[in-house]
Structures are given as structure tokens and as C-alpha cells.
Amino acid sequence: MTDANTNQPLQLVLTTEASPERARALAAELLERRLVACASLLPVQSHYRWQGQITSSEEVQLLLKTSSERLEALHEALLALHSYDTPEWIHWSAVSAGAYGRWLVEGLSPDAGPPGL
């Protein structure tokens, strides 16, 4: 039995999409492929320099939660599925303790049953 205080390593990935519909579709596909256990979507206003001009846009930021083992496959899928030519890809390592960390790892397992079972 795993101790409730045991840390579980995980990877967090940050990207943005152009619209809520595109963000939901990307999140759904990554979840379906079990490349992420969770995708949190947040509306943001991004300000940045693009092609020599300062610009801004309404976007949806995705915070993707995955494992080290799935990180490279997630990166490849994101590059293939993303609507942007140059998608944001920022990732960092984190830890999660207890039941949430266990749930996250189980959600990435190809052997996992349907959600909630």
C-alpha cells in the first residue's frame, strides 16, 4: 500500500491555443491517447512580439499534467495536432503527494479502465 504522503513525480506542460474550441479538442485528443491525465484550460490575454511587431490576442492556456515517460510522446503529438505553426511548449518537473499523484499515474496507464472505475 502506498503511503498517503508519498510524492509522485510529474511533468507540467504549458501551451496555448487560439480558441476555446481548439483548446477543448486538443485536450480531448491528448486525454484519449492517455498522454495527459488532466488538462486545465484558462482564458488568457497574451501580449508578445511576432514577426517584428508587438501584438496581443485572446487565447486559451492549457496546463497539461503528465509523467516523465509520456513527455516525449506528448511533445510529438502536440506538435502534430496544434493549430499554431510555433506552439508554446514550456515544461517543468513537479511532485504531487498522495491520492492525486496516484490518480494521475493511473490515468496515464494504457491498462486503465474507463474513468471512475
XYZ file of C-alpha atoms in Angstrom:
117
model
C 0.000 0.000 0.000
C 1.318 3.437 -0.912
C 1.680 5.945 1.906
C -0.691 8.916 1.541
C 2.298 11.267 1.862
C 4.425 9.600 -0.832
C 5.492 12.037 -3.534
C 4.734 11.174 -7.145
C 6.867 12.869 -9.823
C 5.004 14.503 -12.671
C 5.611 16.828 -15.592
C 3.672 20.025 -16.219
C 3.416 21.426 -19.729
C 2.144 24.853 -20.679
C 0.796 25.693 -24.136
C -1.850 27.977 -25.620
C -4.478 27.571 -28.305
C -6.308 30.156 -30.400
C -9.843 29.454 -29.170
C -11.806 27.533 -26.538
C -12.982 25.074 -29.191
C -9.453 24.304 -30.358
C -8.222 24.018 -26.767
C -11.028 21.588 -25.857
C -10.389 19.498 -28.974
C -6.647 19.335 -28.273
C -7.229 18.423 -24.622
C -9.748 15.722 -25.570
C -7.360 14.123 -28.067
C -4.435 14.147 -25.640
C -6.648 12.600 -22.949
C -7.948 9.979 -25.384
C -4.369 8.997 -26.246
C -3.543 8.874 -22.493
C -0.713 11.356 -22.995
C -2.098 13.559 -20.223
C -4.057 12.719 -17.109
C -5.534 16.207 -16.822
C -5.733 19.358 -18.931
C -6.749 22.620 -17.262
C -7.980 25.331 -19.641
C -7.849 29.026 -18.758
C -8.701 32.077 -20.892
C -5.735 34.473 -21.162
C -4.784 37.625 -22.988
C -1.296 37.163 -24.415
C 0.999 40.057 -25.353
C 4.063 39.187 -27.418
C 6.340 40.119 -30.286
C 5.557 38.228 -33.502
C 7.190 38.799 -36.886
C 8.726 42.075 -35.711
C 5.512 43.540 -34.284
C 4.135 43.766 -30.757
C 0.710 42.197 -30.728
C -1.855 40.712 -28.382
C -4.545 38.074 -28.664
C -7.175 36.265 -26.671
C -6.045 32.676 -26.220
C -6.731 29.653 -24.060
C -3.849 28.435 -21.921
C -3.608 24.691 -21.336
C -1.828 23.326 -18.278
C -1.167 19.667 -19.092
C -0.254 17.103 -16.425
C 1.694 14.043 -17.480
C 4.533 11.694 -16.493
C 8.193 11.728 -17.498
C 7.563 8.554 -19.503
C 4.845 10.253 -21.591
C 6.573 13.635 -22.031
C 8.270 12.998 -25.392
C 5.159 11.383 -26.916
C 3.104 14.326 -25.646
C 5.532 16.763 -27.279
C 5.335 14.938 -30.614
C 1.528 14.781 -30.501
C 1.232 18.429 -29.541
C 3.425 19.471 -32.468
C 1.327 17.343 -34.853
C -2.107 18.366 -33.524
C -1.618 22.019 -32.585
C -3.192 24.757 -34.724
C -0.142 27.067 -34.409
C 2.970 26.765 -36.564
C 5.021 27.584 -33.468
C 3.137 26.212 -30.462
C 4.186 27.185 -26.972
C 5.994 24.319 -25.214
C 7.170 25.016 -21.693
C 7.565 22.146 -19.263
C 8.845 21.653 -15.768
C 9.081 18.882 -13.216
C 6.871 18.835 -10.137
C 5.672 16.421 -7.478
C 2.269 15.532 -6.162
C 1.619 13.762 -2.887
C -0.873 11.094 -2.025
C -4.050 10.162 -3.832
C -3.839 12.815 -6.553
C -0.412 11.628 -7.663
C -1.574 8.016 -7.739
C -4.679 9.015 -9.725
C -2.530 10.895 -12.224
C -0.239 7.937 -12.876
C -3.165 5.535 -13.142
C -4.849 7.823 -15.677
C -1.845 7.588 -17.976
C -1.707 3.798 -17.913
C -2.835 2.118 -21.152
C -4.232 -0.669 -18.973
C -6.523 1.685 -17.043
C -10.218 1.026 -17.274
C -12.896 3.596 -18.003
C -12.770 6.723 -15.817
C -14.260 6.322 -12.363
C -13.971 2.524 -12.223
